[in-house]
Coordinates of C-alpha atoms and ligand atoms in Angstrom, one line a residue:
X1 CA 1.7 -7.8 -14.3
X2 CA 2.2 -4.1 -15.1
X3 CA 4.5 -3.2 -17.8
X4 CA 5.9 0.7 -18.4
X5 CA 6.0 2.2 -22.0
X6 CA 8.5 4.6 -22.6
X7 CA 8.9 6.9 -25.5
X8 CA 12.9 7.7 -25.5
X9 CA 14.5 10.7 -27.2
X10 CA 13.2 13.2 -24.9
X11 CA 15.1 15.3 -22.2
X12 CA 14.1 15.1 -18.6
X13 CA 13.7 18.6 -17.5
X14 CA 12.3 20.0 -14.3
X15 CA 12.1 19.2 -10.3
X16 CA 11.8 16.6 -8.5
X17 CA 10.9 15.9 -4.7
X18 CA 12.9 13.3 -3.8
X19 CA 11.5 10.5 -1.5
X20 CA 12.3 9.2 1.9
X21 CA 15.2 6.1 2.0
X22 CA 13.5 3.0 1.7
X23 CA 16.7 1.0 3.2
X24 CA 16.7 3.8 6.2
X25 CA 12.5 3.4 6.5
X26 CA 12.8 -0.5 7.2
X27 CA 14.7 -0.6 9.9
X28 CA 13.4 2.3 11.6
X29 CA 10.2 0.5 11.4
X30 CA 11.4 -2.5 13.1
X31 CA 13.0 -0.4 15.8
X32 CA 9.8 0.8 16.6
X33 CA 8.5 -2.5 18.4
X34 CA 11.5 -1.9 21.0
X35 CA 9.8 0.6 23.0
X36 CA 6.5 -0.3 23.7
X37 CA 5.3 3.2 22.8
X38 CA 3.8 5.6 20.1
X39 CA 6.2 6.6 17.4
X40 CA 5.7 8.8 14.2
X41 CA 7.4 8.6 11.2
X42 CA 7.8 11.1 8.6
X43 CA 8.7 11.1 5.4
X44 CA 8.1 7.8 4.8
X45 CA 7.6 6.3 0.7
X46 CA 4.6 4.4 -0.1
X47 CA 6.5 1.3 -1.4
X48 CA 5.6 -2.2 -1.8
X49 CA 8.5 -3.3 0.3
X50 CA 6.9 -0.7 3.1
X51 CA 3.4 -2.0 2.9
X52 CA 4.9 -5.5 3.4
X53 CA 6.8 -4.1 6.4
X54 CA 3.6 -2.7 8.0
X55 CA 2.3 -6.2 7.3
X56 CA 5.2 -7.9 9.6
X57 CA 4.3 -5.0 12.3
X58 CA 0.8 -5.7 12.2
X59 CA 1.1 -9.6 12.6
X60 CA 3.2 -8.8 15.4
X61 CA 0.2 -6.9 17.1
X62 CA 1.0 -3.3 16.1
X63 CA -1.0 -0.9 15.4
X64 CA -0.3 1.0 12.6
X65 CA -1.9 4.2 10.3
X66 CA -0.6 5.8 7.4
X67 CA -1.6 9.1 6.3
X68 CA 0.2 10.3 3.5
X69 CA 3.7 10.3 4.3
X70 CA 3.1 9.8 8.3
X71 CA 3.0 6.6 9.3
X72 CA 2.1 6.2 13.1
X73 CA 3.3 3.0 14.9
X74 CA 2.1 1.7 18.4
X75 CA 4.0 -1.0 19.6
X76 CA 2.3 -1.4 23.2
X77 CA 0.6 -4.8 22.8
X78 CA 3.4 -7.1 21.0
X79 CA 1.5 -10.3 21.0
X80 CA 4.0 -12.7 18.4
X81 CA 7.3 -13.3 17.9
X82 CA 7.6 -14.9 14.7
X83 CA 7.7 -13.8 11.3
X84 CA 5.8 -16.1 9.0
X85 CA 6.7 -17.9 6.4
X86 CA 5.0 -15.9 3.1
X87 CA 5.9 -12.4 4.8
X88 CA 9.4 -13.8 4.7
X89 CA 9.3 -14.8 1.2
X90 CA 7.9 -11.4 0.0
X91 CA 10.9 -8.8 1.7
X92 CA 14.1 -10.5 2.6
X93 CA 15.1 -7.7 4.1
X94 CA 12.9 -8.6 7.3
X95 CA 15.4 -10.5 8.7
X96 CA 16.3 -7.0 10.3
X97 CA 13.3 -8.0 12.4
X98 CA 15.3 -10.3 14.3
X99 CA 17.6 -8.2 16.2
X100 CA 14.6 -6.1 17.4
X101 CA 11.9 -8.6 17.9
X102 CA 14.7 -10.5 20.6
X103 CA 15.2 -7.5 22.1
X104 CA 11.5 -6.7 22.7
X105 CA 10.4 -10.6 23.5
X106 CA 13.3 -12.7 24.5
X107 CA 12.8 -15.1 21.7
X108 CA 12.0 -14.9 17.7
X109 CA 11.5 -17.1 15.2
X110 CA 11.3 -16.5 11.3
X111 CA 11.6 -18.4 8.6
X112 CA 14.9 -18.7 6.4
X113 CA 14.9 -16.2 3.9
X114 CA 15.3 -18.0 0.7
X115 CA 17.7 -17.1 -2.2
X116 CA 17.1 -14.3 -4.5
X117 CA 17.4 -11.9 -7.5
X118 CA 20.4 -10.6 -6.7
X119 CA 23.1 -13.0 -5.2
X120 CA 23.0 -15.5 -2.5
X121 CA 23.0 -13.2 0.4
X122 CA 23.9 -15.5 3.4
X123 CA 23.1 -14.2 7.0
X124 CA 26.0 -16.0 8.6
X125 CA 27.1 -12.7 10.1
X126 CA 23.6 -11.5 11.4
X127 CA 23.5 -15.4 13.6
X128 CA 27.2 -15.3 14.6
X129 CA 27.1 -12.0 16.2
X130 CA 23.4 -12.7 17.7
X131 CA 25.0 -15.5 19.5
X132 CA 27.6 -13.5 20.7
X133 CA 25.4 -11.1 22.1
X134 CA 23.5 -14.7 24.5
X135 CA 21.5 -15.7 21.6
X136 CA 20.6 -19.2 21.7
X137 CA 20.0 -20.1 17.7
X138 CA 18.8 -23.1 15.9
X139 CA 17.7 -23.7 12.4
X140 CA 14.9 -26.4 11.6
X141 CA 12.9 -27.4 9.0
X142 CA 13.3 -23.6 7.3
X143 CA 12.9 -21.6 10.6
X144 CA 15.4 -19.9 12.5
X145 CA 14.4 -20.2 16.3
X146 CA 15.9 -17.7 18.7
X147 CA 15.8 -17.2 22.3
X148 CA 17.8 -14.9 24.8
X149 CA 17.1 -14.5 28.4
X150 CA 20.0 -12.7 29.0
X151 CA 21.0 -10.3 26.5
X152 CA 24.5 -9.0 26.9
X153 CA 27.2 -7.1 25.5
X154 CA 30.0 -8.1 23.7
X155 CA 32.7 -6.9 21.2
X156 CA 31.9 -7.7 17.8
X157 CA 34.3 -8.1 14.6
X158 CA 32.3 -8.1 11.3
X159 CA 34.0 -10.2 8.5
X160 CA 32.6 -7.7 6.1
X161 CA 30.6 -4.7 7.1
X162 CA 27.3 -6.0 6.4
X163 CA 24.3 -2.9 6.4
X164 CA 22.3 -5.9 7.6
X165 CA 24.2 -7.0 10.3
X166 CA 25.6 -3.6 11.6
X167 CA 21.1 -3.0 12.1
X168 CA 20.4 -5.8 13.6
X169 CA 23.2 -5.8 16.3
X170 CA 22.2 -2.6 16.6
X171 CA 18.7 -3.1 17.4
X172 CA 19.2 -6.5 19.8
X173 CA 22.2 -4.7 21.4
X174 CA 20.5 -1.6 22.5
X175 CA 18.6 -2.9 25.9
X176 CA 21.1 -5.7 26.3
X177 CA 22.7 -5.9 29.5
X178 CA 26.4 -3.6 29.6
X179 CA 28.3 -2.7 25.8
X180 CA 28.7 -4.0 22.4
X181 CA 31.2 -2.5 20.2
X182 CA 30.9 -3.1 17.0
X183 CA 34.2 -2.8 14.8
X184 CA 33.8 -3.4 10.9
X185 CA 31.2 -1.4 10.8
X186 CA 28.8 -1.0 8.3
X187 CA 29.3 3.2 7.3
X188 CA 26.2 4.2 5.2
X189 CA 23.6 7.1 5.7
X190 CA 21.1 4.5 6.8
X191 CA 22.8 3.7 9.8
X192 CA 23.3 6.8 11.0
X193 CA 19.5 7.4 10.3
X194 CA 19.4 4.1 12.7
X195 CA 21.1 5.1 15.3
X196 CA 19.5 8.9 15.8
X197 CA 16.3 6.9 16.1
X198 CA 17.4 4.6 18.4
X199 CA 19.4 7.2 20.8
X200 CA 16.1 9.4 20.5
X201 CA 14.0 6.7 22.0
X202 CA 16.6 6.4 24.6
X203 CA 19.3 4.5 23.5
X204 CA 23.1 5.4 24.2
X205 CA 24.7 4.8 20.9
X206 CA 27.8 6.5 19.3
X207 CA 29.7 6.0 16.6
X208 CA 27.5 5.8 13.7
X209 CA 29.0 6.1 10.2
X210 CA 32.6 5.4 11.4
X211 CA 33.6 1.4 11.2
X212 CA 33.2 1.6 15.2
X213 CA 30.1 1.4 17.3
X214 CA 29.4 1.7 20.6
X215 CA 26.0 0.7 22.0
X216 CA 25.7 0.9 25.9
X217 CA 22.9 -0.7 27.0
X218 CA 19.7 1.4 28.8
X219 CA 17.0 -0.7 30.4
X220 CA 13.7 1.0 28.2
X221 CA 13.2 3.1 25.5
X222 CA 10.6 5.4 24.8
X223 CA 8.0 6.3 21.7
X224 CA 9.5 9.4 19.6
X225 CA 9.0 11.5 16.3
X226 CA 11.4 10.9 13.3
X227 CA 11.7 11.7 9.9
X228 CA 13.4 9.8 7.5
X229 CA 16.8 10.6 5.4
X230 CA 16.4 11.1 1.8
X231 CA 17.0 8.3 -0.9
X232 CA 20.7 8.6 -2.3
X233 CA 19.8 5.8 -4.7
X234 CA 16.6 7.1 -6.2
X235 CA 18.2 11.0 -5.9
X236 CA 20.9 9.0 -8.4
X237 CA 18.6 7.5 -10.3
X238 CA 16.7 10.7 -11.4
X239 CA 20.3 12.3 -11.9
X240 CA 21.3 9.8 -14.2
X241 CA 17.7 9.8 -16.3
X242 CA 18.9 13.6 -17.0
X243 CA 22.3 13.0 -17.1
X244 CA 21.4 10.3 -19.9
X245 CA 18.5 12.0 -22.0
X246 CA 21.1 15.5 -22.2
X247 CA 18.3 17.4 -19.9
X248 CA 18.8 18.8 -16.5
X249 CA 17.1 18.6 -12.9
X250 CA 16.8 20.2 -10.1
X251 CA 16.2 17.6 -7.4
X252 CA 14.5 18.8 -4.2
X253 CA 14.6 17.1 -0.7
X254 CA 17.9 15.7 -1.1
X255 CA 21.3 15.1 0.6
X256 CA 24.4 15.6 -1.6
X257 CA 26.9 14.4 1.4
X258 CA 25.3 11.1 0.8
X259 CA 26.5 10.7 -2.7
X260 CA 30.0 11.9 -2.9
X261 CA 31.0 8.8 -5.0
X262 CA 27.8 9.2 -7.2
X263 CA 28.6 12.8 -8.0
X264 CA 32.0 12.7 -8.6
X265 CA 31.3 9.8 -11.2
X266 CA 28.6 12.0 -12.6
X267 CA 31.1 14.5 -13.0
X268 CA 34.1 12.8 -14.4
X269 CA 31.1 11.9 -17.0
X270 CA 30.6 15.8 -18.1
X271 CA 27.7 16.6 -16.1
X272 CA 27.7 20.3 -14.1
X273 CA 26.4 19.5 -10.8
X274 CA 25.9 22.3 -7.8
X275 CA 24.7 21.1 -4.5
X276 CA 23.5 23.2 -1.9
X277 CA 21.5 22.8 1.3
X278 CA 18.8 19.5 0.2
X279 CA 19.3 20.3 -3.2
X280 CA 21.6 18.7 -6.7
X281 CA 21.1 20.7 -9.8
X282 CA 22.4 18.5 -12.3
X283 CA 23.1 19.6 -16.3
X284 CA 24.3 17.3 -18.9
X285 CA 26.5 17.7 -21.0
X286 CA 26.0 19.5 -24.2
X287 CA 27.4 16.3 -26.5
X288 CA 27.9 12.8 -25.5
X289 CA 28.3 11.9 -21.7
X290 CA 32.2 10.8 -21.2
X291 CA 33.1 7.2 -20.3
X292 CA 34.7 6.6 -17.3
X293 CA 37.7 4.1 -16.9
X294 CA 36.5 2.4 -13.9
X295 CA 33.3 2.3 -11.7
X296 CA 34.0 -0.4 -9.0
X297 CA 31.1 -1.2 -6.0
X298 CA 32.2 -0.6 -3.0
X299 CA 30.8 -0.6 0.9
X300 CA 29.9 3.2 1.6
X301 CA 31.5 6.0 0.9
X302 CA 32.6 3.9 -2.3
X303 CA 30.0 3.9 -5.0
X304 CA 26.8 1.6 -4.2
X305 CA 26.3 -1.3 -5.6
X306 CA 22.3 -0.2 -5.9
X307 CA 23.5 2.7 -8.5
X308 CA 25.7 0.2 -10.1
X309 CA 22.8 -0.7 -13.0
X310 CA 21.5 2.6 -13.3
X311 CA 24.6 3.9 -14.2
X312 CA 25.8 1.3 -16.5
X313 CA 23.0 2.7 -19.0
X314 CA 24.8 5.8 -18.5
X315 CA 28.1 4.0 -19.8
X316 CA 26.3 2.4 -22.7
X317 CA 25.8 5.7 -24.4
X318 CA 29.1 7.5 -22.9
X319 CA 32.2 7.8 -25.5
X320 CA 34.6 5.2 -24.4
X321 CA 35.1 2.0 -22.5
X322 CA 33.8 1.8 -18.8
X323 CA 35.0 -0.9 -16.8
X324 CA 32.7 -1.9 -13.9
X325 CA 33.6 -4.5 -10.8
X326 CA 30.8 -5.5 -8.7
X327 CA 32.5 -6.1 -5.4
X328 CA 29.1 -6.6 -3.2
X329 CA 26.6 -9.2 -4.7
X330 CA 27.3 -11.7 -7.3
X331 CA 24.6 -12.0 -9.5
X332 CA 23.9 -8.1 -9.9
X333 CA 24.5 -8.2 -13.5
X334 CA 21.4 -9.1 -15.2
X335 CA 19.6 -6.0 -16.9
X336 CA 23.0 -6.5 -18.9
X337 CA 21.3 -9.3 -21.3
X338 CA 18.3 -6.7 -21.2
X339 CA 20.8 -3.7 -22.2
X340 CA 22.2 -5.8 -25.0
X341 CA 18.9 -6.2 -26.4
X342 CA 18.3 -2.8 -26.7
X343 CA 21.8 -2.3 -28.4
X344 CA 24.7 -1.9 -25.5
X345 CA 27.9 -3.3 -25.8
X346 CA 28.9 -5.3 -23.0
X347 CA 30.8 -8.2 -22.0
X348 CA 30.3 -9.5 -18.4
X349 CA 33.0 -12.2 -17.2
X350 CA 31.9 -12.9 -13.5
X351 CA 32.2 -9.6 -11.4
X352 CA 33.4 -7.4 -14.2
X353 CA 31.4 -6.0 -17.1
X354 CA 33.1 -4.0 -19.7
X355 CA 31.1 -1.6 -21.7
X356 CA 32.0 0.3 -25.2
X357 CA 29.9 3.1 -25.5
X358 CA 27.4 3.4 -28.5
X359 CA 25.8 6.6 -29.8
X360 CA 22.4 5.6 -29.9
X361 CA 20.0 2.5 -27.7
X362 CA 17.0 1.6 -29.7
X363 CA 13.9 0.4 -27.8
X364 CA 13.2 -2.6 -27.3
X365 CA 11.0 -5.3 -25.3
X366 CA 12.6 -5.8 -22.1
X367 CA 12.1 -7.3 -18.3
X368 CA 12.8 -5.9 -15.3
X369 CA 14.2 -8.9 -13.1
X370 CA 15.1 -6.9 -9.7
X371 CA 14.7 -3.8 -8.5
X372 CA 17.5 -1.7 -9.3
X373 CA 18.4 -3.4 -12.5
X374 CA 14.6 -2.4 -13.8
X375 CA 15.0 1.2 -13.0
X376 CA 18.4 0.7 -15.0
X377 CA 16.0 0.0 -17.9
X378 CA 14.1 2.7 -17.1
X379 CA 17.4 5.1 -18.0
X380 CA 18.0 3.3 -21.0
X381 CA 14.4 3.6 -21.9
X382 CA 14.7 7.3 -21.2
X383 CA 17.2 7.6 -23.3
X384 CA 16.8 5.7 -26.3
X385 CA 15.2 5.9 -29.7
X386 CA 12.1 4.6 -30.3
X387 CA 9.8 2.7 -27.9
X388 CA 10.9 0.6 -25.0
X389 CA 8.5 -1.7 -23.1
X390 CA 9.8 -3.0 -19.5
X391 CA 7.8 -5.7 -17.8
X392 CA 8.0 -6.7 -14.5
X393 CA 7.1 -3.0 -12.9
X394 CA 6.7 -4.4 -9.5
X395 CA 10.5 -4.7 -8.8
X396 CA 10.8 -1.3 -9.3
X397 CA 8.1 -0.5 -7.7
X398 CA 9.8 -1.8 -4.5
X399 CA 12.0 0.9 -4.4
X400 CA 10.8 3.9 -6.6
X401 CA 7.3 5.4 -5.7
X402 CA 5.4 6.1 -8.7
X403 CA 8.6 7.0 -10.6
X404 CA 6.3 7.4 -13.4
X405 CA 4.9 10.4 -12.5
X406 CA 8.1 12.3 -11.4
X407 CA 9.3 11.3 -14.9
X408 CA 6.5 12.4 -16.3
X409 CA 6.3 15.9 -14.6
X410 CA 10.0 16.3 -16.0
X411 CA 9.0 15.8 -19.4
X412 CA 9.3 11.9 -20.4
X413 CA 7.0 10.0 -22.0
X414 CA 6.8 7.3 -19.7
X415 CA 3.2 5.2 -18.7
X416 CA 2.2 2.4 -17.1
X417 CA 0.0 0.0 -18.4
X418 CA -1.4 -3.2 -16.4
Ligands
UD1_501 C1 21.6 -3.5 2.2 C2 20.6 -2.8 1.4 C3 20.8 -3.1 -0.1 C4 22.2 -2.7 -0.5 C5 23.2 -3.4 0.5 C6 24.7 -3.0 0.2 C7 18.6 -2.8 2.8 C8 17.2 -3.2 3.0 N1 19.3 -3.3 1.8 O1 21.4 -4.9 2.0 O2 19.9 -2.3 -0.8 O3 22.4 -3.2 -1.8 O4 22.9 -3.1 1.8 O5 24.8 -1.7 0.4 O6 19.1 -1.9 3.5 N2 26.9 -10.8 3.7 C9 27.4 -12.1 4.2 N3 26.8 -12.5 5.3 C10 25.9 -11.9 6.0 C11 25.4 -10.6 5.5 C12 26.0 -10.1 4.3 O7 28.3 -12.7 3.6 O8 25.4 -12.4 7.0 C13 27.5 -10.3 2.4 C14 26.5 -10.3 1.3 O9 26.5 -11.5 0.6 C15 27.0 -9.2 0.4 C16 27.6 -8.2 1.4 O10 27.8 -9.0 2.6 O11 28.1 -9.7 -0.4 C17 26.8 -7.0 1.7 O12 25.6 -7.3 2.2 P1 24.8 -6.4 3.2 O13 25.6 -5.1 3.4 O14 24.5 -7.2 4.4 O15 23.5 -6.0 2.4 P2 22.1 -6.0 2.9 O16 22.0 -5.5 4.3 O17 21.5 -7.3 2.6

C-alpha cells in the first residue's frame, strides 16, 4: 500500500487550483440516472471514491466516459436496480443511490452498508423518510429491499439534518406524485449544488440551503450540463498546510462563502486572509499560529466536522490550549494517537479533545486510518521537523486528488512511494 514521505520544515508557497466537491460530485452522479438522458459534468475530481461511483453507474447499465475533468453520463438504458454487495463495501456513501434508483425503477435493493472508520453512521433517517414518501422497505440477510409503485409526497421532519438524508429525499422525492417538504434540513453547499442540478433537469425544488425544502413533483426530467462546486474541505486543507508551515497561498477555483466558519477560525489563529471572487489568499502569521479556545463541529454553517482533523494539527503547534467537541461522528478522533506520536499534546475524553500547543512536531512513522484524519497527518507532516512517513495513502486519496503534486508545486517536499 502506498505510503507518502514528507520532509517538514518547509513553507508552502504558491497557487493552487482547487478541485471540484467530492461530497457535491456523488450525488450529482446518482441524480443522473433519473432522467433517462445525456448529462455532462464538469469539474469533476478523479477520486477513488468517484471511480467507484462510476462503477455503481455502470452496473446499473450506464454509460459513462471521462475525459479529463468531463465526465459524460447516459442514463437511457437502466437495466438493474440493485447495488451489490462489494461496491457497497468500497463507498458507503452509495446509499445516496437509493433515493434515485427508486425513483427511476420503482424498486432498489442494496446491501447494508457496514460499519466504518469513522463512527457508526446509521441510516435510520434515509428508511424512515423513504417510507414516508410509499416506500415499502425490508431488510434481509444484509440487503435492504425497496419497492414503490406509487411515489408520493409527504412532509418530512428530520431528527437531525442528515446531508445523507436531505439527498436522498431529494432525489426519490423529485418525480413523486404532489409535494414533500422537508423541514430539518440539511444546509450545506452540496445541497444546494443538488438541487440546481435537479431543478435544471426539470425538477421544481426551492429551498436549498435553508432547513426548509420544497420539492413539487414534475412527471420527467431531462439530460443537462453541470459543473460542480468547489471543495471547501480540500480549499481548507491547503489553507491550513500554509497556515501551519508559516507560508502563504493563493488558492484558485474556490468559494470563500462556503467556509465562513473555516476562515474566521483561521483568522482568530493569526492568519491574513482576503477573499475575492473564487479566490482565498491566505498568509500566516509571522510567529506562532494562536490557539483558539474552542473549535466545536457543527452541521453547516458551523465548522465541518471533515476540517475537524486537519485543523487540530494546526492547534498542536498554536500557543495555547484548543478545546475541540466533535458533535457529528463519534469515532472521528483517531489521527490523535498518530499526532501524539509525532509529539502533540492531547487528551481525548469521548467527544472532546483538548490540545496544549507545542513549538515544534518531529516526524515520525505514522498511519493514515480515514480520509480526513490522513490529510491531518499530511499538515503535521508539512509542518514538522524531520521526516514523517504516512501509510495508508488510499484514504486520502478518496478525497484529495494527487494532493502530492499541489503540495509539491507549492514548495513541500512531499512524495509518494508504493
Ligand atoms: C456527509 C458527508 C461527510 C460529512 C457529513 C457531515 C458525503 C458523501 N459525506 O456524510 O463527508 O462528514 O456529511 O457533514 O456527502 N445520522 C443518523 N441517521 C441517519 C443519517 C445520519 O443518525 O440516517 C447521523 C450520523 O450518525 C451523524 C450525523 O447524523 O452523527 C450526520 O450524518 P450525515 O449528515 O448524514 O452525514 P453523511 O451524509 O453520512
Amino acid at each position: 500500500m502506498g505510503k507518502f514521505v514528507i520532509q517538514g520544515g518547509g513553507k508552502i508557497e504558491g497557487e493552487i487550483d482547487v478541485q471540484g466537491a467530492k461530497n457535491a460530485v456523488l450525488p450529482i452522479l446518482a441524480a443522473t440516472i433519473l432522467n433517462g438522458g445525456k448529462n455532462v459534468i464538469y469539474n469533476c475530481p478523479d477520486l477513488r471514491d468517484v471511480s467507484m461511483t462510476i462503477a455503481v453507474l455502470k452496473n446499473l447499465g450506464c454509460r459513462v466516459k471521462r475525459q479529463n475533468k468531463v465526465l459524460v453520463v447516459e442514463s437511457d438504458q437502466i437495466s438493474d436496480c440493485k447495488i451489490p454487495e462489494e461496491l457497497m463495501r468500497q463507498m458507503r456513501s452509495s446509499i445516496i443511490f437509493l433515493g434515485a434508483i427508486i425513483a427511476r425503477c420503482k424498486k432498489a435493493v442494496v446491501s447494508m452498508p457496514g460499519g466504518c472508520e469513522i463512527g457508526n453512521r446509521p441510516i435510520d433517517l434515509h428508511l424512515k423518510a423513504l417510507r414516508k414518501l410509499g416506500v415499502d422497505i425490508t431488510e434481509a440477510h444484509g440487503y435492504i429491499n425497496c419497492s414503490a409503485e406509487n411515489l408520493h409526497g409527504d412532509n418530512i421532519q428530520l431528527d437531525f439534518p442528515s446531508v445523507g438524508a436531505t439527498e436522498n429525499i431529494m432525489l426519490a422525492a423529485c418525480m413523486a406524485e404532489g409535494t414533500t417538504v422537508i423541514t430539518n434540513a440539511a444546509r450545506e453547499p452540496e445541497i444546494v449544488d443538488l438541487e440546481q442540478f435537479l431543478n435544471r433537469q426539470g425538477a421544481k425544488i426551492s429551498g436549498g440551503g435553508t432547513d426548509v425544502i420544497r420539492i413539487e413533483g414534475v412527471k420527467k426530467l431531462y439530460g443537462v450540463e453541470h459543473t460542480i462546486i468547489p471543495d471547501r474541505i480540500v480549499s481548507a486543507t491547503y489553507l491550513a498546510a500554509a497556515a501551519a508551515t508559516g507560508g502563504s497561498v493563493i488558492l484558485r477555483n474556490t468559494d470563500a462563502s462556503h467556509m465562513g466558519a473555516i476562515l474566521a477560525a483561521l483568522r482568530e489563529m493569526g492568519c491574513r486572509i482576503y477573499t475575492e471572487k473564487a479566490r482565498i489568499i491566505l498568509t500566516a502569521p509571522a510567529g506562532r499560529l494562536k490557539s483558539i479556545e474552542k473549535i466545536t463541529t457543527m452541521p453547516y454553517p458551523g465548522f465541518p466536522t471533515d476540517i475537524q482533523s486537519p485543523f487540530m494539527s494546526l492547534c498542536c503547534i498554536a500557543d495555547g490550549t484548543t478545546m475541540f467537541v466533535e458533535n457529528i461522528f463519534e469515532n472521528r478522533y483517531q489521527h490523535v494517537e498518530e499526532l501524539v506520536r509525532m509529539g502533540a499534546d492531547i487528551k481525548v475524553d469521548g467527544r472532546v479533545a483538548v490540545i496544549q500547543g507545542v513549538r515544534r512536531l518531529s516526524g515520525a512513522r505514522v498511519v493514515a486510518k480515514e480520509l480526513r484524519g490522513g490529510a491531518a497527518l499530511v499538515v503535521a507532516g508539512l509542518a514538522a521537523d524531520g521526516i514523517t512517513e504516512i501509510e495508508n495513502v488510499k484514504y486520502i486519496d478518496r478525497g484529495y486528488e494527487t494532493i502530492e503534486i499541489y503540495l509539491s508545486a507549492c514548495g513541500a517536499a512531499i512524495k509518494r512511494e508504493e
